[in-house]
């Protein structure tokens, strides 16, 4: 069986909401976006599509992008819609095509300046960007942060935070320079990336059909101890930003 990254093994086990704050955080963002009554949403890094499904339920037209074959196939078979393969960086879009661009725990892995310049281009003026990402705090030592990034990427197949020790004030500055105004921002308390009880049952049931994914997930969990992130070095923020007219 193909070696799966941490998020892919969980996806194969039908576990989504792979971001701090889980479903409650997503609903906070969606309620904020709903105030503008969006019609067309680009979802970057949709995973197995939990947030996609919630947006479809709200009557929004959603275009999901998901580069992982494992997760994209899972999304497509669960929701009966197709998702774009490849990364956001290569995604082809007309200018001003979207009312909303949403990415949960995905933009942190990109070159933020380039990514947000592209988001700005493909959003209509006044359109909204929703983000939810773990960032470094001012306490983080840049060299050590880079090592933690590299180690987490090697061990889990996905980095736990950006390689550069960017803080939330760096994000605010980069987004302001890209032409965004903050609409709302909220910090997510630490330790909230735990599968809820419902997800655990789903996972247990899925494990019966996906024993190899379960084994890989157990192996990832066994390795958590190898990654030491000093207390107070990271924090997680969700926010909605408006593209200036
Ligand atoms: C931490 S997971 C979060 C998945 C989903 N948003 C959620 O909250 O459950 C990050 C997702 O972003 C996807 N991803 C990683 N790099 C990406 C990129 N450059 N463009 C689009 N998606 C990307 C990954 O495959 C993965 O599904």
PDB file of C-alpha atoms and ligand atoms in Angstrom:
ATOM      1  CA  UNK A   1       0.000   0.000   0.000  1.00  0.00           C
ATOM      2  CA  UNK A   2       1.103   3.535  -0.761  1.00  0.00           C
ATOM      3  CA  UNK A   3       2.650   5.376   2.202  1.00  0.00           C
ATOM      4  CA  UNK A   4       0.065   7.873   3.380  1.00  0.00           C
ATOM      5  CA  UNK A   5       0.716  11.230   5.021  1.00  0.00           C
ATOM      6  CA  UNK A   6      -0.917  11.888   8.394  1.00  0.00           C
ATOM      7  CA  UNK A   7      -3.920  13.724   6.908  1.00  0.00           C
ATOM      8  CA  UNK A   8      -4.299  11.151   4.125  1.00  0.00           C
ATOM      9  CA  UNK A   9      -4.437   8.189   6.517  1.00  0.00           C
ATOM     10  CA  UNK A  10      -7.112   9.996   8.541  1.00  0.00           C
ATOM     11  CA  UNK A  11      -8.991  10.877   5.343  1.00  0.00           C
ATOM     12  CA  UNK A  12      -8.904   7.228   4.230  1.00  0.00           C
ATOM     13  CA  UNK A  13     -10.506   6.464   7.604  1.00  0.00           C
ATOM     14  CA  UNK A  14     -13.214   9.016   6.794  1.00  0.00           C
ATOM     15  CA  UNK A  15     -11.980  11.531   9.367  1.00  0.00           C
ATOM     16  CA  UNK A  16     -12.120  15.142   8.225  1.00  0.00           C
ATOM     17  CA  UNK A  17     -12.090  18.568   9.894  1.00  0.00           C
ATOM     18  CA  UNK A  18      -8.323  18.290  10.115  1.00  0.00           C
ATOM     19  CA  UNK A  19      -7.810  21.732  11.548  1.00  0.00           C
ATOM     20  CA  UNK A  20      -7.706  23.132  15.067  1.00  0.00           C
ATOM     21  CA  UNK A  21     -11.164  23.994  16.375  1.00  0.00           C
ATOM     22  CA  UNK A  22     -12.860  21.320  14.225  1.00  0.00           C
ATOM     23  CA  UNK A  23     -16.451  21.755  13.104  1.00  0.00           C
ATOM     24  CA  UNK A  24     -17.221  24.593  15.555  1.00  0.00           C
ATOM     25  CA  UNK A  25     -14.438  26.729  14.061  1.00  0.00           C
ATOM     26  CA  UNK A  26     -15.676  26.023  10.543  1.00  0.00           C
ATOM     27  CA  UNK A  27     -19.224  27.019  11.474  1.00  0.00           C
ATOM     28  CA  UNK A  28     -17.903  30.294  12.951  1.00  0.00           C
ATOM     29  CA  UNK A  29     -16.234  31.116   9.622  1.00  0.00           C
ATOM     30  CA  UNK A  30     -19.235  30.023   7.548  1.00  0.00           C
ATOM     31  CA  UNK A  31     -21.616  32.139   9.660  1.00  0.00           C
ATOM     32  CA  UNK A  32     -19.371  35.168   9.067  1.00  0.00           C
ATOM     33  CA  UNK A  33     -19.232  34.480   5.313  1.00  0.00           C
ATOM     34  CA  UNK A  34     -23.015  33.932   5.170  1.00  0.00           C
ATOM     35  CA  UNK A  35     -23.554  37.586   6.172  1.00  0.00           C
ATOM     36  CA  UNK A  36     -22.431  38.512   2.626  1.00  0.00           C
ATOM     37  CA  UNK A  37     -24.692  35.890   1.016  1.00  0.00           C
ATOM     38  CA  UNK A  38     -21.970  34.356  -1.195  1.00  0.00           C
ATOM     39  CA  UNK A  39     -22.836  32.385  -4.323  1.00  0.00           C
ATOM     40  CA  UNK A  40     -19.532  30.983  -5.605  1.00  0.00           C
ATOM     41  CA  UNK A  41     -16.830  29.726  -3.231  1.00  0.00           C
ATOM     42  CA  UNK A  42     -13.353  28.394  -3.984  1.00  0.00           C
ATOM     43  CA  UNK A  43     -12.267  25.965  -1.267  1.00  0.00           C
ATOM     44  CA  UNK A  44      -8.509  25.457  -1.140  1.00  0.00           C
ATOM     45  CA  UNK A  45      -7.309  22.133   0.320  1.00  0.00           C
ATOM     46  CA  UNK A  46     -10.768  20.662   0.797  1.00  0.00           C
ATOM     47  CA  UNK A  47      -9.587  17.308   2.208  1.00  0.00           C
ATOM     48  CA  UNK A  48     -12.418  14.764   2.321  1.00  0.00           C
ATOM     49  CA  UNK A  49     -14.969  17.568   1.991  1.00  0.00           C
ATOM     50  CA  UNK A  50     -16.595  18.092   5.401  1.00  0.00           C
ATOM     51  CA  UNK A  51     -16.544  21.873   4.965  1.00  0.00           C
ATOM     52  CA  UNK A  52     -17.499  21.495   1.294  1.00  0.00           C
ATOM     53  CA  UNK A  53     -20.612  19.560   2.329  1.00  0.00           C
ATOM     54  CA  UNK A  54     -21.568  22.228   4.879  1.00  0.00           C
ATOM     55  CA  UNK A  55     -21.241  24.983   2.289  1.00  0.00           C
ATOM     56  CA  UNK A  56     -23.250  23.027  -0.295  1.00  0.00           C
ATOM     57  CA  UNK A  57     -25.946  22.581   2.349  1.00  0.00           C
ATOM     58  CA  UNK A  58     -26.080  26.365   2.696  1.00  0.00           C
ATOM     59  CA  UNK A  59     -26.855  26.549  -1.031  1.00  0.00           C
ATOM     60  CA  UNK A  60     -23.442  27.890  -2.067  1.00  0.00           C
ATOM     61  CA  UNK A  61     -21.755  26.731  -5.258  1.00  0.00           C
ATOM     62  CA  UNK A  62     -18.400  25.262  -4.202  1.00  0.00           C
ATOM     63  CA  UNK A  63     -15.312  24.615  -6.308  1.00  0.00           C
ATOM     64  CA  UNK A  64     -13.013  22.377  -4.222  1.00  0.00           C
ATOM     65  CA  UNK A  65      -9.284  22.018  -4.875  1.00  0.00           C
ATOM     66  CA  UNK A  66      -7.542  18.986  -3.369  1.00  0.00           C
ATOM     67  CA  UNK A  67      -4.098  17.803  -4.534  1.00  0.00           C
ATOM     68  CA  UNK A  68      -4.039  14.504  -2.601  1.00  0.00           C
ATOM     69  CA  UNK A  69      -5.481  11.703  -4.756  1.00  0.00           C
ATOM     70  CA  UNK A  70      -6.574   9.786  -1.656  1.00  0.00           C
ATOM     71  CA  UNK A  71      -8.494  12.724  -0.213  1.00  0.00           C
ATOM     72  CA  UNK A  72      -9.879  13.965  -3.521  1.00  0.00           C
ATOM     73  CA  UNK A  73     -11.298  10.553  -4.407  1.00  0.00           C
ATOM     74  CA  UNK A  74     -12.829  10.333  -0.959  1.00  0.00           C
ATOM     75  CA  UNK A  75     -14.428  13.788  -1.352  1.00  0.00           C
ATOM     76  CA  UNK A  76     -15.748  12.936  -4.807  1.00  0.00           C
ATOM     77  CA  UNK A  77     -17.269   9.637  -3.784  1.00  0.00           C
ATOM     78  CA  UNK A  78     -18.818  11.084  -0.614  1.00  0.00           C
ATOM     79  CA  UNK A  79     -20.284  14.209  -2.191  1.00  0.00           C
ATOM     80  CA  UNK A  80     -20.835  13.181  -5.811  1.00  0.00           C
ATOM     81  CA  UNK A  81     -19.097  16.306  -7.163  1.00  0.00           C
ATOM     82  CA  UNK A  82     -15.682  16.649  -8.761  1.00  0.00           C
ATOM     83  CA  UNK A  83     -12.739  18.445  -7.208  1.00  0.00           C
ATOM     84  CA  UNK A  84      -9.729  19.989  -8.940  1.00  0.00           C
ATOM     85  CA  UNK A  85      -6.469  18.071  -8.681  1.00  0.00           C
ATOM     86  CA  UNK A  86      -3.195  19.927  -8.115  1.00  0.00           C
ATOM     87  CA  UNK A  87      -2.289  22.804  -5.873  1.00  0.00           C
ATOM     88  CA  UNK A  88      -3.807  26.267  -5.540  1.00  0.00           C
ATOM     89  CA  UNK A  89      -0.632  27.745  -7.012  1.00  0.00           C
ATOM     90  CA  UNK A  90      -1.361  26.065 -10.389  1.00  0.00           C
ATOM     91  CA  UNK A  91      -5.132  26.505 -10.314  1.00  0.00           C
ATOM     92  CA  UNK A  92      -6.351  28.405 -13.327  1.00  0.00           C
ATOM     93  CA  UNK A  93      -8.991  31.047 -12.663  1.00  0.00           C
ATOM     94  CA  UNK A  94     -10.416  34.157 -14.277  1.00  0.00           C
ATOM     95  CA  UNK A  95     -10.019  37.425 -12.387  1.00  0.00           C
ATOM     96  CA  UNK A  96     -12.821  38.251  -9.945  1.00  0.00           C
ATOM     97  CA  UNK A  97     -14.479  34.837 -10.385  1.00  0.00           C
ATOM     98  CA  UNK A  98     -15.245  34.108  -6.701  1.00  0.00           C
ATOM     99  CA  UNK A  99     -17.280  35.692  -3.918  1.00  0.00           C
ATOM    100  CA  UNK A 100     -15.302  33.742  -1.326  1.00  0.00           C
ATOM    101  CA  UNK A 101     -12.003  31.881  -1.088  1.00  0.00           C
ATOM    102  CA  UNK A 102     -11.739  29.619   1.967  1.00  0.00           C
ATOM    103  CA  UNK A 103      -8.749  27.591   3.156  1.00  0.00           C
ATOM    104  CA  UNK A 104      -8.575  25.793   6.496  1.00  0.00           C
ATOM    105  CA  UNK A 105      -5.051  24.822   7.587  1.00  0.00           C
ATOM    106  CA  UNK A 106      -3.611  25.086   4.102  1.00  0.00           C
ATOM    107  CA  UNK A 107      -2.303  28.597   3.339  1.00  0.00           C
ATOM    108  CA  UNK A 108       0.400  28.290   6.043  1.00  0.00           C
ATOM    109  CA  UNK A 109       2.253  25.873   3.750  1.00  0.00           C
ATOM    110  CA  UNK A 110       2.422  28.337   0.859  1.00  0.00           C
ATOM    111  CA  UNK A 111       4.400  31.436  -0.055  1.00  0.00           C
ATOM    112  CA  UNK A 112       1.914  33.796   1.602  1.00  0.00           C
ATOM    113  CA  UNK A 113       2.711  36.854  -0.484  1.00  0.00           C
ATOM    114  CA  UNK A 114       2.140  35.004  -3.743  1.00  0.00           C
ATOM    115  CA  UNK A 115      -0.847  33.044  -2.480  1.00  0.00           C
ATOM    116  CA  UNK A 116      -2.699  36.117  -1.190  1.00  0.00           C
ATOM    117  CA  UNK A 117      -1.880  38.121  -4.333  1.00  0.00           C
ATOM    118  CA  UNK A 118      -3.565  35.334  -6.297  1.00  0.00           C
ATOM    119  CA  UNK A 119      -6.537  35.209  -3.915  1.00  0.00           C
ATOM    120  CA  UNK A 120      -6.895  38.975  -4.346  1.00  0.00           C
ATOM    121  CA  UNK A 121      -6.914  38.612  -8.134  1.00  0.00           C
ATOM    122  CA  UNK A 122      -9.526  35.858  -8.314  1.00  0.00           C
ATOM    123  CA  UNK A 123     -11.887  37.365  -5.702  1.00  0.00           C
ATOM    124  CA  UNK A 124     -14.371  39.963  -6.854  1.00  0.00           C
ATOM    125  CA  UNK A 125     -13.834  43.390  -5.291  1.00  0.00           C
ATOM    126  CA  UNK A 126     -15.388  43.198  -1.818  1.00  0.00           C
ATOM    127  CA  UNK A 127     -15.106  39.388  -1.872  1.00  0.00           C
ATOM    128  CA  UNK A 128     -14.077  37.507   1.276  1.00  0.00           C
ATOM    129  CA  UNK A 129     -11.139  35.313   2.224  1.00  0.00           C
ATOM    130  CA  UNK A 130     -11.486  32.912   5.184  1.00  0.00           C
ATOM    131  CA  UNK A 131      -8.336  31.497   6.795  1.00  0.00           C
ATOM    132  CA  UNK A 132      -7.642  29.191   9.747  1.00  0.00           C
ATOM    133  CA  UNK A 133      -3.969  28.508  10.390  1.00  0.00           C
ATOM    134  CA  UNK A 134      -1.423  27.709  13.051  1.00  0.00           C
ATOM    135  CA  UNK A 135       1.316  30.348  13.143  1.00  0.00           C
ATOM    136  CA  UNK A 136       4.471  30.873  15.177  1.00  0.00           C
ATOM    137  CA  UNK A 137       4.602  33.275  18.101  1.00  0.00           C
ATOM    138  CA  UNK A 138       7.383  35.786  18.773  1.00  0.00           C
ATOM    139  CA  UNK A 139       8.829  33.231  21.251  1.00  0.00           C
ATOM    140  CA  UNK A 140       9.788  30.832  18.435  1.00  0.00           C
ATOM    141  CA  UNK A 141      13.463  30.731  17.478  1.00  0.00           C
ATOM    142  CA  UNK A 142      13.551  30.855  13.652  1.00  0.00           C
ATOM    143  CA  UNK A 143      16.191  28.116  13.112  1.00  0.00           C
ATOM    144  CA  UNK A 144      14.419  25.752  15.484  1.00  0.00           C
ATOM    145  CA  UNK A 145      11.046  26.536  13.870  1.00  0.00           C
ATOM    146  CA  UNK A 146      12.535  25.616  10.483  1.00  0.00           C
ATOM    147  CA  UNK A 147      13.800  22.315  11.913  1.00  0.00           C
ATOM    148  CA  UNK A 148      10.389  21.547  13.432  1.00  0.00           C
ATOM    149  CA  UNK A 149       8.834  22.280  10.030  1.00  0.00           C
ATOM    150  CA  UNK A 150      11.271  19.931   8.272  1.00  0.00           C
ATOM    151  CA  UNK A 151      10.948  17.173  10.889  1.00  0.00           C
ATOM    152  CA  UNK A 152       7.136  17.259  10.924  1.00  0.00           C
ATOM    153  CA  UNK A 153       7.056  17.183   7.119  1.00  0.00           C
ATOM    154  CA  UNK A 154       9.402  14.192   7.055  1.00  0.00           C
ATOM    155  CA  UNK A 155       7.650  12.249   9.820  1.00  0.00           C
ATOM    156  CA  UNK A 156       4.015  13.006   8.994  1.00  0.00           C
ATOM    157  CA  UNK A 157       4.142  13.987   5.314  1.00  0.00           C
ATOM    158  CA  UNK A 158       2.697  17.410   6.194  1.00  0.00           C
ATOM    159  CA  UNK A 159       4.418  20.268   8.062  1.00  0.00           C
ATOM    160  CA  UNK A 160       2.789  21.465  11.270  1.00  0.00           C
ATOM    161  CA  UNK A 161       3.550  25.151  10.618  1.00  0.00           C
ATOM    162  CA  UNK A 162       5.359  27.358   8.113  1.00  0.00           C
ATOM    163  CA  UNK A 163       9.118  26.982   7.606  1.00  0.00           C
ATOM    164  CA  UNK A 164       9.673  30.682   8.126  1.00  0.00           C
ATOM    165  CA  UNK A 165       8.785  31.718  11.692  1.00  0.00           C
ATOM    166  CA  UNK A 166       5.885  33.930  10.627  1.00  0.00           C
ATOM    167  CA  UNK A 167       3.726  35.309  13.438  1.00  0.00           C
ATOM    168  CA  UNK A 168       0.102  36.455  13.336  1.00  0.00           C
ATOM    169  CA  UNK A 169       1.294  40.051  13.023  1.00  0.00           C
ATOM    170  CA  UNK A 170       3.316  38.993   9.960  1.00  0.00           C
ATOM    171  CA  UNK A 171       0.132  37.478   8.487  1.00  0.00           C
ATOM    172  CA  UNK A 172      -1.808  40.688   9.182  1.00  0.00           C
ATOM    173  CA  UNK A 173       0.915  42.754   7.509  1.00  0.00           C
ATOM    174  CA  UNK A 174       1.178  40.459   4.459  1.00  0.00           C
ATOM    175  CA  UNK A 175      -2.603  40.433   4.032  1.00  0.00           C
ATOM    176  CA  UNK A 176      -2.818  44.228   4.383  1.00  0.00           C
ATOM    177  CA  UNK A 177      -0.060  44.611   1.774  1.00  0.00           C
ATOM    178  CA  UNK A 178      -1.977  42.228  -0.522  1.00  0.00           C
ATOM    179  CA  UNK A 179      -5.033  44.528  -0.284  1.00  0.00           C
ATOM    180  CA  UNK A 180      -7.154  42.874   2.421  1.00  0.00           C
ATOM    181  CA  UNK A 181      -8.985  44.406   5.371  1.00  0.00           C
ATOM    182  CA  UNK A 182      -9.685  42.317   8.478  1.00  0.00           C
ATOM    183  CA  UNK A 183     -13.409  41.690   8.994  1.00  0.00           C
ATOM    184  CA  UNK A 184     -13.145  39.422  12.026  1.00  0.00           C
ATOM    185  CA  UNK A 185     -10.386  37.415  13.697  1.00  0.00           C
ATOM    186  CA  UNK A 186     -10.480  34.940  16.558  1.00  0.00           C
ATOM    187  CA  UNK A 187      -7.844  32.869  18.269  1.00  0.00           C
ATOM    188  CA  UNK A 188      -8.536  29.153  18.690  1.00  0.00           C
ATOM    189  CA  UNK A 189      -7.549  27.780  22.103  1.00  0.00           C
ATOM    190  CA  UNK A 190      -4.583  25.379  22.135  1.00  0.00           C
ATOM    191  CA  UNK A 191      -5.207  21.638  22.156  1.00  0.00           C
ATOM    192  CA  UNK A 192      -8.348  21.750  20.046  1.00  0.00           C
ATOM    193  CA  UNK A 193      -7.133  19.447  17.255  1.00  0.00           C
ATOM    194  CA  UNK A 194      -8.743  16.390  18.767  1.00  0.00           C
ATOM    195  CA  UNK A 195     -11.116  14.200  16.822  1.00  0.00           C
ATOM    196  CA  UNK A 196     -14.531  14.584  18.420  1.00  0.00           C
ATOM    197  CA  UNK A 197     -16.306  11.519  19.728  1.00  0.00           C
ATOM    198  CA  UNK A 198     -18.455  11.154  16.601  1.00  0.00           C
ATOM    199  CA  UNK A 199     -15.363  11.179  14.397  1.00  0.00           C
ATOM    200  CA  UNK A 200     -13.797   8.448  16.550  1.00  0.00           C
ATOM    201  CA  UNK A 201     -16.728   6.133  15.903  1.00  0.00           C
ATOM    202  CA  UNK A 202     -16.678   6.886  12.192  1.00  0.00           C
ATOM    203  CA  UNK A 203     -12.967   6.105  12.223  1.00  0.00           C
ATOM    204  CA  UNK A 204     -13.462   2.849  14.058  1.00  0.00           C
ATOM    205  CA  UNK A 205     -16.104   1.736  11.563  1.00  0.00           C
ATOM    206  CA  UNK A 206     -13.978   2.858   8.600  1.00  0.00           C
ATOM    207  CA  UNK A 207     -10.952   1.036  10.058  1.00  0.00           C
ATOM    208  CA  UNK A 208     -12.725  -2.280   9.518  1.00  0.00           C
ATOM    209  CA  UNK A 209     -12.564  -1.594   5.769  1.00  0.00           C
ATOM    210  CA  UNK A 210      -9.206   0.245   5.834  1.00  0.00           C
ATOM    211  CA  UNK A 211      -6.911  -1.670   8.211  1.00  0.00           C
ATOM    212  CA  UNK A 212      -3.743  -0.471   6.462  1.00  0.00           C
ATOM    213  CA  UNK A 213      -4.717   3.189   6.811  1.00  0.00           C
ATOM    214  CA  UNK A 214      -5.427   2.519  10.490  1.00  0.00           C
ATOM    215  CA  UNK A 215      -1.982   0.960  10.907  1.00  0.00           C
ATOM    216  CA  UNK A 216      -0.368   3.992   9.297  1.00  0.00           C
ATOM    217  CA  UNK A 217      -2.386   6.302  11.539  1.00  0.00           C
ATOM    218  CA  UNK A 218      -1.278   4.353  14.616  1.00  0.00           C
ATOM    219  CA  UNK A 219       2.302   4.619  13.416  1.00  0.00           C
ATOM    220  CA  UNK A 220       1.948   8.409  13.001  1.00  0.00           C
ATOM    221  CA  UNK A 221       0.527   8.651  16.524  1.00  0.00           C
ATOM    222  CA  UNK A 222       3.413   6.624  17.895  1.00  0.00           C
ATOM    223  CA  UNK A 223       5.760   9.225  16.418  1.00  0.00           C
ATOM    224  CA  UNK A 224       4.089  12.282  17.975  1.00  0.00           C
ATOM    225  CA  UNK A 225       6.577  12.126  20.842  1.00  0.00           C
ATOM    226  CA  UNK A 226       9.495  12.603  18.436  1.00  0.00           C
ATOM    227  CA  UNK A 227       8.379  16.125  17.667  1.00  0.00           C
ATOM    228  CA  UNK A 228       8.987  18.610  20.443  1.00  0.00           C
ATOM    229  CA  UNK A 229       7.334  22.002  20.034  1.00  0.00           C
ATOM    230  CA  UNK A 230       8.088  24.257  23.007  1.00  0.00           C
ATOM    231  CA  UNK A 231       5.000  25.526  24.837  1.00  0.00           C
ATOM    232  CA  UNK A 232       3.895  28.950  23.662  1.00  0.00           C
ATOM    233  CA  UNK A 233       5.645  28.773  20.304  1.00  0.00           C
ATOM    234  CA  UNK A 234       2.522  28.383  18.169  1.00  0.00           C
ATOM    235  CA  UNK A 235      -1.006  29.717  18.174  1.00  0.00           C
ATOM    236  CA  UNK A 236      -3.968  29.265  15.856  1.00  0.00           C
ATOM    237  CA  UNK A 237      -6.066  32.023  14.341  1.00  0.00           C
ATOM    238  CA  UNK A 238      -9.134  32.018  12.159  1.00  0.00           C
ATOM    239  CA  UNK A 239     -10.163  35.135  10.327  1.00  0.00           C
ATOM    240  CA  UNK A 240     -12.245  36.608   7.543  1.00  0.00           C
ATOM    241  CA  UNK A 241     -10.708  39.262   5.314  1.00  0.00           C
ATOM    242  CA  UNK A 242     -12.325  41.530   2.745  1.00  0.00           C
ATOM    243  CA  UNK A 243     -10.724  42.346  -0.568  1.00  0.00           C
ATOM    244  CA  UNK A 244     -10.592  46.131  -0.683  1.00  0.00           C
ATOM    245  CA  UNK A 245     -12.728  47.508  -3.530  1.00  0.00           C
TER     246      UNK A 245
HETATM  247  C1  LIG B   1      -4.422  20.028   7.146  1.00  0.00           C
HETATM  248  S1  LIG B   1      -5.290  19.504   5.745  1.00  0.00           S
HETATM  249  C2  LIG B   1      -6.846  20.321   5.981  1.00  0.00           C
HETATM  250  C3  LIG B   1      -7.930  19.733   5.119  1.00  0.00           C
HETATM  251  C4  LIG B   1      -9.275  20.416   5.247  1.00  0.00           C
HETATM  252  N1  LIG B   1      -9.178  21.818   4.843  1.00  0.00           N
HETATM  253  C5  LIG B   1      -9.761  20.290   6.656  1.00  0.00           C
HETATM  254  O1  LIG B   1      -9.739  21.302   7.367  1.00  0.00           O
HETATM  255  O2  LIG B   1     -10.120  19.172   7.054  1.00  0.00           O
HETATM  256  C6  LIG B   1      -4.568  20.489   4.434  1.00  0.00           C
HETATM  257  C7  LIG B   1      -5.146  20.148   3.089  1.00  0.00           C
HETATM  258  O3  LIG B   1      -4.613  21.029   2.112  1.00  0.00           O
HETATM  259  C8  LIG B   1      -4.193  20.279   0.988  1.00  0.00           C
HETATM  260  N2  LIG B   1      -3.107  21.051   0.347  1.00  0.00           N
HETATM  261  C9  LIG B   1      -1.803  21.041   0.666  1.00  0.00           C
HETATM  262  N3  LIG B   1      -1.110  21.878  -0.131  1.00  0.00           N
HETATM  263  C10 LIG B   1      -2.009  22.438  -0.973  1.00  0.00           C
HETATM  264  C11 LIG B   1      -1.906  23.371  -2.040  1.00  0.00           C
HETATM  265  N4  LIG B   1      -0.736  23.896  -2.385  1.00  0.00           N
HETATM  266  N5  LIG B   1      -3.025  23.719  -2.703  1.00  0.00           N
HETATM  267  C12 LIG B   1      -4.221  23.190  -2.333  1.00  0.00           C
HETATM  268  N6  LIG B   1      -4.380  22.303  -1.328  1.00  0.00           N
HETATM  269  C13 LIG B   1      -3.290  21.925  -0.655  1.00  0.00           C
HETATM  270  C14 LIG B   1      -3.766  18.939   1.562  1.00  0.00           C
HETATM  271  O4  LIG B   1      -3.767  17.903   0.611  1.00  0.00           O
HETATM  272  C15 LIG B   1      -4.799  18.742   2.654  1.00  0.00           C
HETATM  273  O5  LIG B   1      -5.954  18.116   2.197  1.00  0.00           O
END
